[in-house]
mmCIF file of C-alpha atoms in Angstrom:
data_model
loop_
_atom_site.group_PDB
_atom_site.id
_atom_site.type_symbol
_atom_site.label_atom_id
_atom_site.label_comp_id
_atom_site.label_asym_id
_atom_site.label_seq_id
_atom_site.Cartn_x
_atom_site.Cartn_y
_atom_site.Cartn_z
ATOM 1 C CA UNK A 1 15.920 -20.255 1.818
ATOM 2 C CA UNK A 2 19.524 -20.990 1.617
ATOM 3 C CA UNK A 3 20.279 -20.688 5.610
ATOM 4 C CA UNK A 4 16.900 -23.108 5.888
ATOM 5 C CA UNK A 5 17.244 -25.350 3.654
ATOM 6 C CA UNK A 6 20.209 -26.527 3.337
ATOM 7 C CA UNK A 7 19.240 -29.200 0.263
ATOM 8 C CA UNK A 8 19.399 -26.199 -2.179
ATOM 9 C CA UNK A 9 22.645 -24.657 -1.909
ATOM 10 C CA UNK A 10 24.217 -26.995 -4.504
ATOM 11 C CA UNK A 11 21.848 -26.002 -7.299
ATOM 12 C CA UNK A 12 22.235 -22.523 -5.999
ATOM 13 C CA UNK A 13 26.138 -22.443 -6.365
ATOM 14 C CA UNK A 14 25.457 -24.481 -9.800
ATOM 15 C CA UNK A 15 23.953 -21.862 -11.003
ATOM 16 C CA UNK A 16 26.464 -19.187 -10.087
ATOM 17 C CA UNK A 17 29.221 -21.703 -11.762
ATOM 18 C CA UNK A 18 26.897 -22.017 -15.032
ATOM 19 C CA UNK A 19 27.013 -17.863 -15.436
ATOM 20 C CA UNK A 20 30.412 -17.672 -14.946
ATOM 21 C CA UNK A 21 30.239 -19.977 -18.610
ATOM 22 C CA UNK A 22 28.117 -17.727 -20.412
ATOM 23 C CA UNK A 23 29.420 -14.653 -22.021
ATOM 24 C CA UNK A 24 27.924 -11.365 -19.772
ATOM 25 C CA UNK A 25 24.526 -11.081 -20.688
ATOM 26 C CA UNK A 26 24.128 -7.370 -19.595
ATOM 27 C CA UNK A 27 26.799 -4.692 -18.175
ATOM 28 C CA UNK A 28 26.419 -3.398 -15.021
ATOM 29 C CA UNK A 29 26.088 0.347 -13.956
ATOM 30 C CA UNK A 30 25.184 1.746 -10.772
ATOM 31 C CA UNK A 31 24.328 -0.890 -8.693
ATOM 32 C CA UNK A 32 22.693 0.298 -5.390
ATOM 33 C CA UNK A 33 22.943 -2.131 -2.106
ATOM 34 C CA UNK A 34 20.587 -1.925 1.012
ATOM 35 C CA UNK A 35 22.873 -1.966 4.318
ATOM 36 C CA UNK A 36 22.382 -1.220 7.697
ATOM 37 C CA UNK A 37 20.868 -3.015 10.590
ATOM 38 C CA UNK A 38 18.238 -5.852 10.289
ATOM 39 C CA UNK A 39 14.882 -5.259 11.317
ATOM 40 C CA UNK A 40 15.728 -1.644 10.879
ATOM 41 C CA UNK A 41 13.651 -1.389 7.347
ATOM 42 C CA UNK A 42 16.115 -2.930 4.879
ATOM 43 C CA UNK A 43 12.909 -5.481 3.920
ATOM 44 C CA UNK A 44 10.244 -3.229 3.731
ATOM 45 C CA UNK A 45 12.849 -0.482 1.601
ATOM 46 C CA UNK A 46 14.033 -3.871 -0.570
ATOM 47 C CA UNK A 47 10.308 -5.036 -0.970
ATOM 48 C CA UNK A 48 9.601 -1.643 -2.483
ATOM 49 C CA UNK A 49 12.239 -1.847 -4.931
ATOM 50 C CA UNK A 50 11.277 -5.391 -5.985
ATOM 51 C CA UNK A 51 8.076 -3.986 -7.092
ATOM 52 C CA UNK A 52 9.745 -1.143 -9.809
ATOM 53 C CA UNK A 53 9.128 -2.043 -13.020
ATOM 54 C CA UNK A 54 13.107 -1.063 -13.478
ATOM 55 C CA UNK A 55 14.597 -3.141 -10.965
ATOM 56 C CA UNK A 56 15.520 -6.809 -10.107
ATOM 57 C CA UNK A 57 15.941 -7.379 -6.843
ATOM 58 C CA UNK A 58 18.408 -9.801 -4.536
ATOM 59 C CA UNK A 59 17.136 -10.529 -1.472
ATOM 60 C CA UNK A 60 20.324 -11.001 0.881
ATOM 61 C CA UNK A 61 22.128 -12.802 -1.461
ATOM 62 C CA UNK A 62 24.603 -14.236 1.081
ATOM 63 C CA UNK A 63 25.368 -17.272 -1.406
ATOM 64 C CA UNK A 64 26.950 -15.204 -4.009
ATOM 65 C CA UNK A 65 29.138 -12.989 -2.225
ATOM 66 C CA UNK A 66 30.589 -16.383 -0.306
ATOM 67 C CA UNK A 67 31.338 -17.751 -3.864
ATOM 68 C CA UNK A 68 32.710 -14.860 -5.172
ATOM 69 C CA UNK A 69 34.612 -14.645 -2.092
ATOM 70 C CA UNK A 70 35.242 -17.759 -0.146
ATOM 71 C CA UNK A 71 35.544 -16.447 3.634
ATOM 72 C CA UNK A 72 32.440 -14.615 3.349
ATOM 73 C CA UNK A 73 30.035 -16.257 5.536
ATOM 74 C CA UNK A 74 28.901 -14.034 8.546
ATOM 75 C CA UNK A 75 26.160 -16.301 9.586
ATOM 76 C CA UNK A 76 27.983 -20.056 8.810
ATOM 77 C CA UNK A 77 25.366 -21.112 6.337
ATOM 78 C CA UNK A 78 28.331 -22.196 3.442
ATOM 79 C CA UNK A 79 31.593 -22.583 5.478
ATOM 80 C CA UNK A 80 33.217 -23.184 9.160
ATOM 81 C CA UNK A 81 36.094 -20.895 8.177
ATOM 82 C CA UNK A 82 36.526 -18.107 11.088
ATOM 83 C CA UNK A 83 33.707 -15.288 10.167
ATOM 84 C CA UNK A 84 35.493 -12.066 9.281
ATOM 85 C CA UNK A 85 32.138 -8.759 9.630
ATOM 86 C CA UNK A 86 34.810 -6.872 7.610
ATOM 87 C CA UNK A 87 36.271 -7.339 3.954
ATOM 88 C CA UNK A 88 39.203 -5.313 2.634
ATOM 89 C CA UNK A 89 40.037 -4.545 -0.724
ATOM 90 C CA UNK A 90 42.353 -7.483 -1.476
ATOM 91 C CA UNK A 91 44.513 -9.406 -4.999
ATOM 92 C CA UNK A 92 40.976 -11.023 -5.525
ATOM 93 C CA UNK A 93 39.176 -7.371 -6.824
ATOM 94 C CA UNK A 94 39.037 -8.423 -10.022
ATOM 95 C CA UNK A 95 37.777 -12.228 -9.991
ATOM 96 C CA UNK A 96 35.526 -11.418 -7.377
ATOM 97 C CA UNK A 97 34.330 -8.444 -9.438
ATOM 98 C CA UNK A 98 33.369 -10.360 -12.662
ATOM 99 C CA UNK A 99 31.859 -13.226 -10.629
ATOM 100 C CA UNK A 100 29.089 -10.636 -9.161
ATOM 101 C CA UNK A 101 28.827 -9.079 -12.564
ATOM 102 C CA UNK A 102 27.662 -12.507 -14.093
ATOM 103 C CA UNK A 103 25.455 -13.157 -11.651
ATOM 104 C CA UNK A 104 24.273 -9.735 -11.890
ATOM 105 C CA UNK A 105 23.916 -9.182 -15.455
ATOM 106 C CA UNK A 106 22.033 -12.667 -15.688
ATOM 107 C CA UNK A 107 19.444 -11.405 -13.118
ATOM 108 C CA UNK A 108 18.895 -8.530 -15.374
ATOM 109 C CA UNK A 109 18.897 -10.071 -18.829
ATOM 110 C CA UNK A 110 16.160 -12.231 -17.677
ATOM 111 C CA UNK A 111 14.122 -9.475 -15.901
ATOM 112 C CA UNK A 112 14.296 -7.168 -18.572
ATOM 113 C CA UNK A 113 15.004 -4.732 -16.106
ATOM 114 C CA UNK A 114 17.657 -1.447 -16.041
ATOM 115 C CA UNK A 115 19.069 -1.705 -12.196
ATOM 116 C CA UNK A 116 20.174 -4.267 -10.049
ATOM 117 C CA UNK A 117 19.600 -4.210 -6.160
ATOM 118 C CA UNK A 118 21.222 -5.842 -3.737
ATOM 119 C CA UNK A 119 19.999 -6.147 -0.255
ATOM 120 C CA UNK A 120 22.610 -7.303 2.144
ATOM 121 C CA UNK A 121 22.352 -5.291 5.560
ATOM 122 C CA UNK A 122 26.299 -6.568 7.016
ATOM 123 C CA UNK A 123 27.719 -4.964 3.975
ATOM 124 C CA UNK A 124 27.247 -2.039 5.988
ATOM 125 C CA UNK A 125 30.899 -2.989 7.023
ATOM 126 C CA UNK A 126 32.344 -3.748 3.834
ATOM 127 C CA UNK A 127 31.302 -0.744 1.862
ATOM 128 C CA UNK A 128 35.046 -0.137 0.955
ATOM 129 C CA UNK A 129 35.442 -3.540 -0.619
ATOM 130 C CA UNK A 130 32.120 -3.124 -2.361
ATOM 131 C CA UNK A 131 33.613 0.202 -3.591
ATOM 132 C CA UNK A 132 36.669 -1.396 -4.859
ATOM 133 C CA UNK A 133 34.704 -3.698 -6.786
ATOM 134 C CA UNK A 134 32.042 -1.136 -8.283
ATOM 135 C CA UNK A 135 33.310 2.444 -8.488
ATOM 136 C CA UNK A 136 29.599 3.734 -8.805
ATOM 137 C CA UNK A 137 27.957 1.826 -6.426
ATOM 138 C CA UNK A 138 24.777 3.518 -4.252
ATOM 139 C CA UNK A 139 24.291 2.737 -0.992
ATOM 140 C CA UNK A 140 20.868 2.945 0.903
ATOM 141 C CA UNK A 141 20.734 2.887 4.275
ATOM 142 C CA UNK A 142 17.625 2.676 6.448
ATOM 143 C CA UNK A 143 17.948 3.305 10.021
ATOM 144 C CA UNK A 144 15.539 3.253 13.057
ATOM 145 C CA UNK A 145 14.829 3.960 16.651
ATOM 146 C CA UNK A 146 17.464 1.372 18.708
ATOM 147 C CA UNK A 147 14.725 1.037 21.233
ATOM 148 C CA UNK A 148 12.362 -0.658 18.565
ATOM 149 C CA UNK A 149 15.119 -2.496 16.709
ATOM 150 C CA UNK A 150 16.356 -3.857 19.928
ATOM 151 C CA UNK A 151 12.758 -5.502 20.483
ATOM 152 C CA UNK A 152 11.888 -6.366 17.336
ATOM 153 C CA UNK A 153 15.667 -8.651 17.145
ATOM 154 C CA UNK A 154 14.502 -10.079 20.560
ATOM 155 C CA UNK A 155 10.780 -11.102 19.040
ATOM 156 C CA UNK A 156 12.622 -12.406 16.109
ATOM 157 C CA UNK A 157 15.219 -14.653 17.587
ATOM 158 C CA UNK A 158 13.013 -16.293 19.978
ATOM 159 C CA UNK A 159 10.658 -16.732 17.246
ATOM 160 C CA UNK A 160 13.191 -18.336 15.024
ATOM 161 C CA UNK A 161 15.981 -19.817 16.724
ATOM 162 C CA UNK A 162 16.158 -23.769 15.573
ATOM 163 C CA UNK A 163 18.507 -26.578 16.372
ATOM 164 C CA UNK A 164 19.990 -28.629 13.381
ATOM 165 C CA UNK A 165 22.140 -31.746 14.279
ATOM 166 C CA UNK A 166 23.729 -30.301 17.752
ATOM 167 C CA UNK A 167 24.322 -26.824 15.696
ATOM 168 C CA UNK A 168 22.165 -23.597 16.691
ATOM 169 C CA UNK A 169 21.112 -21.210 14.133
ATOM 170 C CA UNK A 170 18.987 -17.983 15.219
ATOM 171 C CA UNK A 171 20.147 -14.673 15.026
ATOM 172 C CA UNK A 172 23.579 -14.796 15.789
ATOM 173 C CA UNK A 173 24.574 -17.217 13.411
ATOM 174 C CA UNK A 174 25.533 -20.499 13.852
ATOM 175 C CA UNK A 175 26.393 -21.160 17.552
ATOM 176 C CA UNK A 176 26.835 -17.583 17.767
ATOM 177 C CA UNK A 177 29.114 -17.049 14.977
ATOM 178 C CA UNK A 178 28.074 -13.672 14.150
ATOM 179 C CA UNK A 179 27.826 -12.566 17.421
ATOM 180 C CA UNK A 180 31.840 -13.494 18.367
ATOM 181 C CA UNK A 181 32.792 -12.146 15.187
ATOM 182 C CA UNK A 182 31.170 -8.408 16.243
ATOM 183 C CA UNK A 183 32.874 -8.457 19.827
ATOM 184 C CA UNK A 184 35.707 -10.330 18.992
ATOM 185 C CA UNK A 185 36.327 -8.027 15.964
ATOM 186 C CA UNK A 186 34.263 -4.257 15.839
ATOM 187 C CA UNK A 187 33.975 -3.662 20.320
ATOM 188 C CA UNK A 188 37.630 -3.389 20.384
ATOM 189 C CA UNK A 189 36.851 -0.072 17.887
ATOM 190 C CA UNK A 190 35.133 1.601 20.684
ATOM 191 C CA UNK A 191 36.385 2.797 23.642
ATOM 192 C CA UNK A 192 33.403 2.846 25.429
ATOM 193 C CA UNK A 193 32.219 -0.979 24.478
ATOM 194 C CA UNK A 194 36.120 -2.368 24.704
ATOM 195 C CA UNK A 195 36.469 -2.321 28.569
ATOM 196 C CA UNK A 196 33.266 -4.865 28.870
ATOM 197 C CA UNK A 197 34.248 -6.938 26.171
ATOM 198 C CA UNK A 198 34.786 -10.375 28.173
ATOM 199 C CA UNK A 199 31.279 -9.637 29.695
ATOM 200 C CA UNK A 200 29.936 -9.092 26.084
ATOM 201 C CA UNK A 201 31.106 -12.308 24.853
ATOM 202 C CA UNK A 202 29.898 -14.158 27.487
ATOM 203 C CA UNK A 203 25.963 -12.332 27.797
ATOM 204 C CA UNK A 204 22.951 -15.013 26.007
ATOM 205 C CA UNK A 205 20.570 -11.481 26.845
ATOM 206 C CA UNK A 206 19.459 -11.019 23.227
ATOM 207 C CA UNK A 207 18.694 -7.385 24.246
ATOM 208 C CA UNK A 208 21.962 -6.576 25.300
ATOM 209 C CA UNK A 209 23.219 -8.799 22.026
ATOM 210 C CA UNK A 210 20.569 -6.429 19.308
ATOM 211 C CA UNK A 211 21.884 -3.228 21.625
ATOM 212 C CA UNK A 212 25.408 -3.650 20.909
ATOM 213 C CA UNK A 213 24.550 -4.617 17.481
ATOM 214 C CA UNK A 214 22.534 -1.338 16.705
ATOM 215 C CA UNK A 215 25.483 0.824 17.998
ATOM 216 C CA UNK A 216 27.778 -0.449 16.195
ATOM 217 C CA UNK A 217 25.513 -0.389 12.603
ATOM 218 C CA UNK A 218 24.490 2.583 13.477
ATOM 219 C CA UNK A 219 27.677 4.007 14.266
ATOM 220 C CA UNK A 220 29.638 3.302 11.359
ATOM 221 C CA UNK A 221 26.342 4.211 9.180
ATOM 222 C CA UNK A 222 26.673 8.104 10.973
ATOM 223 C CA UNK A 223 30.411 7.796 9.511
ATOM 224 C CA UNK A 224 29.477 7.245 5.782
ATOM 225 C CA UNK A 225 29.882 10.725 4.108
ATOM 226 C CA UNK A 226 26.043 11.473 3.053
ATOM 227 C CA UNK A 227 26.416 14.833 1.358
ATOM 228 C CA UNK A 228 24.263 15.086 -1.151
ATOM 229 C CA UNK A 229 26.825 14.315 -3.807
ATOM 230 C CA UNK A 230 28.316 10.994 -2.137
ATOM 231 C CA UNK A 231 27.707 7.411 -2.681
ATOM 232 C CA UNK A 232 25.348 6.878 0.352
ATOM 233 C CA UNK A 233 21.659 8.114 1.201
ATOM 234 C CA UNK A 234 20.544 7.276 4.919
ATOM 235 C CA UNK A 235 16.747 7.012 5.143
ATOM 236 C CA UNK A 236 14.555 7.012 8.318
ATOM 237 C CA UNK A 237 12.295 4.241 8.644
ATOM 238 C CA UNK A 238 10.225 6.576 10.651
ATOM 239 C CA UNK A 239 9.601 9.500 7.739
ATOM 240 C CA UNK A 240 9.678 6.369 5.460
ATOM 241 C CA UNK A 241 6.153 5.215 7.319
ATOM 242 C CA UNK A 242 4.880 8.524 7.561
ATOM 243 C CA UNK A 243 5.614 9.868 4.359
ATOM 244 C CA UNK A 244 5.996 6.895 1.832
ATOM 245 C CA UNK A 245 5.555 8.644 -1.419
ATOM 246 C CA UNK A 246 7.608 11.938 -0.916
ATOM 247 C CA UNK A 247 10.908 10.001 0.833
ATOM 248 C CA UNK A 248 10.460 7.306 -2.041
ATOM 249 C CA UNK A 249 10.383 10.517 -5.484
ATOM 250 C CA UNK A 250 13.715 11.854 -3.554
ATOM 251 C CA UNK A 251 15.499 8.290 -3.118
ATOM 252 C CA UNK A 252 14.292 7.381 -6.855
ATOM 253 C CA UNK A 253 15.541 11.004 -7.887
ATOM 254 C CA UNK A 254 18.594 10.382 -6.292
ATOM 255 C CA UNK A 255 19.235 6.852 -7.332
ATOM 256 C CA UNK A 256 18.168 8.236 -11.138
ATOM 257 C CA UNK A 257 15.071 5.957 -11.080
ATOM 258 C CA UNK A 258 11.845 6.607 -12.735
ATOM 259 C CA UNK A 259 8.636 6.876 -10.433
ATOM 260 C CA UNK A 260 6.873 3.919 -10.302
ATOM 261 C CA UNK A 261 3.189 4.368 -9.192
ATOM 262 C CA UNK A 262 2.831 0.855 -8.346
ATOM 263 C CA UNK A 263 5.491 1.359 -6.089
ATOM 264 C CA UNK A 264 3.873 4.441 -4.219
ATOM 265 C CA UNK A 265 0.912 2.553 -3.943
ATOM 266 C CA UNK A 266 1.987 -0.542 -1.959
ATOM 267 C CA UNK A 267 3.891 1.920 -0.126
ATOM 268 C CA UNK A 268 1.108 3.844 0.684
ATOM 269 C CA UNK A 269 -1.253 0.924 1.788
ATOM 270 C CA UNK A 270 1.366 -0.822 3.856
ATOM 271 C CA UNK A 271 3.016 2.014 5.789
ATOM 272 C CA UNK A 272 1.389 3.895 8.962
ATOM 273 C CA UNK A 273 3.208 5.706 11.511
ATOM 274 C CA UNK A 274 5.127 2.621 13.245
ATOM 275 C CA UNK A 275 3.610 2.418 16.816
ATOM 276 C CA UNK A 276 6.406 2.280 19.459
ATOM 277 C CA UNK A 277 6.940 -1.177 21.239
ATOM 278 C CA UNK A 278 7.753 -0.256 24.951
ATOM 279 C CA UNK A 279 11.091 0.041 26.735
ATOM 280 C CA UNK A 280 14.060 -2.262 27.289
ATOM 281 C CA UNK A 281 16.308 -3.233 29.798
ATOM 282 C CA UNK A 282 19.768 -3.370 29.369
ATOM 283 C CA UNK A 283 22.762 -3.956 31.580
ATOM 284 C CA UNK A 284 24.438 -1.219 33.050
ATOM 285 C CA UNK A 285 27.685 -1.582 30.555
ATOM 286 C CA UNK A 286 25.657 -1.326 27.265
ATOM 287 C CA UNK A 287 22.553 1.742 28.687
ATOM 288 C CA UNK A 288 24.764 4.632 28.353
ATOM 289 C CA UNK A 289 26.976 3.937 24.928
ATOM 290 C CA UNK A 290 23.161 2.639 23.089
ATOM 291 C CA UNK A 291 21.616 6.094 24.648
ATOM 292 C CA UNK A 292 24.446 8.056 23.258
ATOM 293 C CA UNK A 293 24.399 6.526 20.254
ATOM 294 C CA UNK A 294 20.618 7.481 20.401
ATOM 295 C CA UNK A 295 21.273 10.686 20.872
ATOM 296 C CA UNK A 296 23.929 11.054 17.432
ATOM 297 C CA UNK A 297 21.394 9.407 15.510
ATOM 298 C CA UNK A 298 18.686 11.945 16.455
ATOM 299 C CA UNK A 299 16.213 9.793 18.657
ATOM 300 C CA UNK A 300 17.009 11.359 22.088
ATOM 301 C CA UNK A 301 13.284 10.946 22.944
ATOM 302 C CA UNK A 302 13.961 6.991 23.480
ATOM 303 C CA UNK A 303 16.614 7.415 25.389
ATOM 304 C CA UNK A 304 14.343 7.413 28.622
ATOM 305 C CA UNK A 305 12.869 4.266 27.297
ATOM 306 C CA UNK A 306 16.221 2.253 28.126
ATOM 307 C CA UNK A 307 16.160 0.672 31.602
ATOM 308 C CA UNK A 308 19.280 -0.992 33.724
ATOM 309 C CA UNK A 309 18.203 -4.394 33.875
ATOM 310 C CA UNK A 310 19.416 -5.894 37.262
#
């Protein structure tokens, strides 16, 4: 709503300005965030949790974390300052800190409900500054075949791609904002993506765009240290399809969540194996880093789905 239409951002930053009035209205433990790629499951996973009894949901609320921290605008729907896909742990811990926390603690005082979740897939890069502002944060991260990411992206941005004044806004942000931020600022990171990096900035494919995007999501998802006693849970959206009700009792039990039957239901009646959506063609410089990146995340059978596109 807020990238769309525009008109409402003032009442929405209002609103954040009116909490930060109000003495905190509930404290804030555990919060657990949704990361990863888009169009990889974070909606479906963040649908689910809107429907617990225990839990008020944010859907991608972009607006707050730009006012609780004023660079913070990935997709330029607040600001023109340069994009950063990264946040460090900075001076600003603290204010930013008890800015979420009213917004936060509002959400839940007028839910009634015991957890907050947050679903904001970039974060996926900024889970040390998200760390540094809540100690006992969760992380969820649902991943997915590249292969059916990659065309699902595609579908989406031609779908959705719009022209406002001589601005574009689709995917990639506004006149591609995102999309120099990740190769201006993460390709450098890999040695296998750095030595194409001119060509990367310069490609409009938005397969070879949603390829490089998956690698690098999933890649620095693999890194997150997912022993069963850290901070961060990666879920398949695969097993989460095929086995709603089982991979949703073992998040729950690991999040320390109640069952919620309503939950399993939906689940249940909205979830079927997902169907695969073809192959893709990439160029040459992307094929083999996105089908070794298959490969570490444990779909090697789509790897022969990737074609060189000429």
């Amino acid at each position: 709503m807020t990238t769309r239409g525009q008109w409402i951002n003032p009442l929405v930053f209002s609103m954040f300005k009116i909490a930060q009035l109000m003495p905190p209205l509930r404290s804030v433990e555990r919060p657990i965030f949704i990361i990863g790629n888009g169009r990889s499951g974070t909606t479906f996973v963040g649908r689910l949790f809107a429907l617990h009894q225990d839990v008020s949901f944010l859907n991608e609320p972009k607006a707050l974390w730009h006012f609780a921290h004023g660079a913070e605008d990935l997709i330029g729907s607040y600001s023109d300052v340069a994009a950063a896909v990264r946040t460090e742990p900075g001076i600003d811990n603290d204010e930013a800190r008890k800015k979420i926390q009213r917004v936060y603690g509002f959400s839940l005082a007028a839910s009634g409900a015991k957890h907050i979740v947050d679903k904001y897939p970039e974060l996926v890069f900024r889970t040390k500054y998200v760390q540094a502002l809540f100690p006992d944060a969760r992380f969820v991260c649902p991943i997915r075949d590249g292969v059916d990411v990659v065309n699902s992206v595609a579908r989406w941005t031609s779908r959705n791609a719009s022209f406002r004044k001589s601005d574009k806004h689709n995917w990639w942000g506004k006149n591609d904002r995102k999309w120099t931020a990740l190769v201006d600022q993460l390709v450098p990171e890999h040695n296998d993506l750095a030595p194409h990096q001119a060509k990367l900035r310069d490609t409009k494919s938005d397969f070879d765009r949603a390829a490089v995007e998956w690698i690098l999501t999933t890649r620095e998802a693999l890194k997150l240290d997912v022993n069963p006693a850290s901070q961060f849970r990666i879920c398949r959206y695969e097993n989460i399809c095929s086995d709603s009700e089982n991979e949703l009792r073992l998040l729950f039990e690991w999040l320390n969540i109640v069952d919620d039957l309503q939950v399993f239901k939906y689940a249940k009646s909205h979830t079927n194996p997902p169907p695969s959506h073809g192959n893709i063609s990439l160029c040459s410089e992307i094929a083999e880093p996105f089908q070794q990146t298959l490969h570490d995340a444990g779909y090697n059978e789509s790897a022969g789905r990737v074609l060189i596109s000429v």
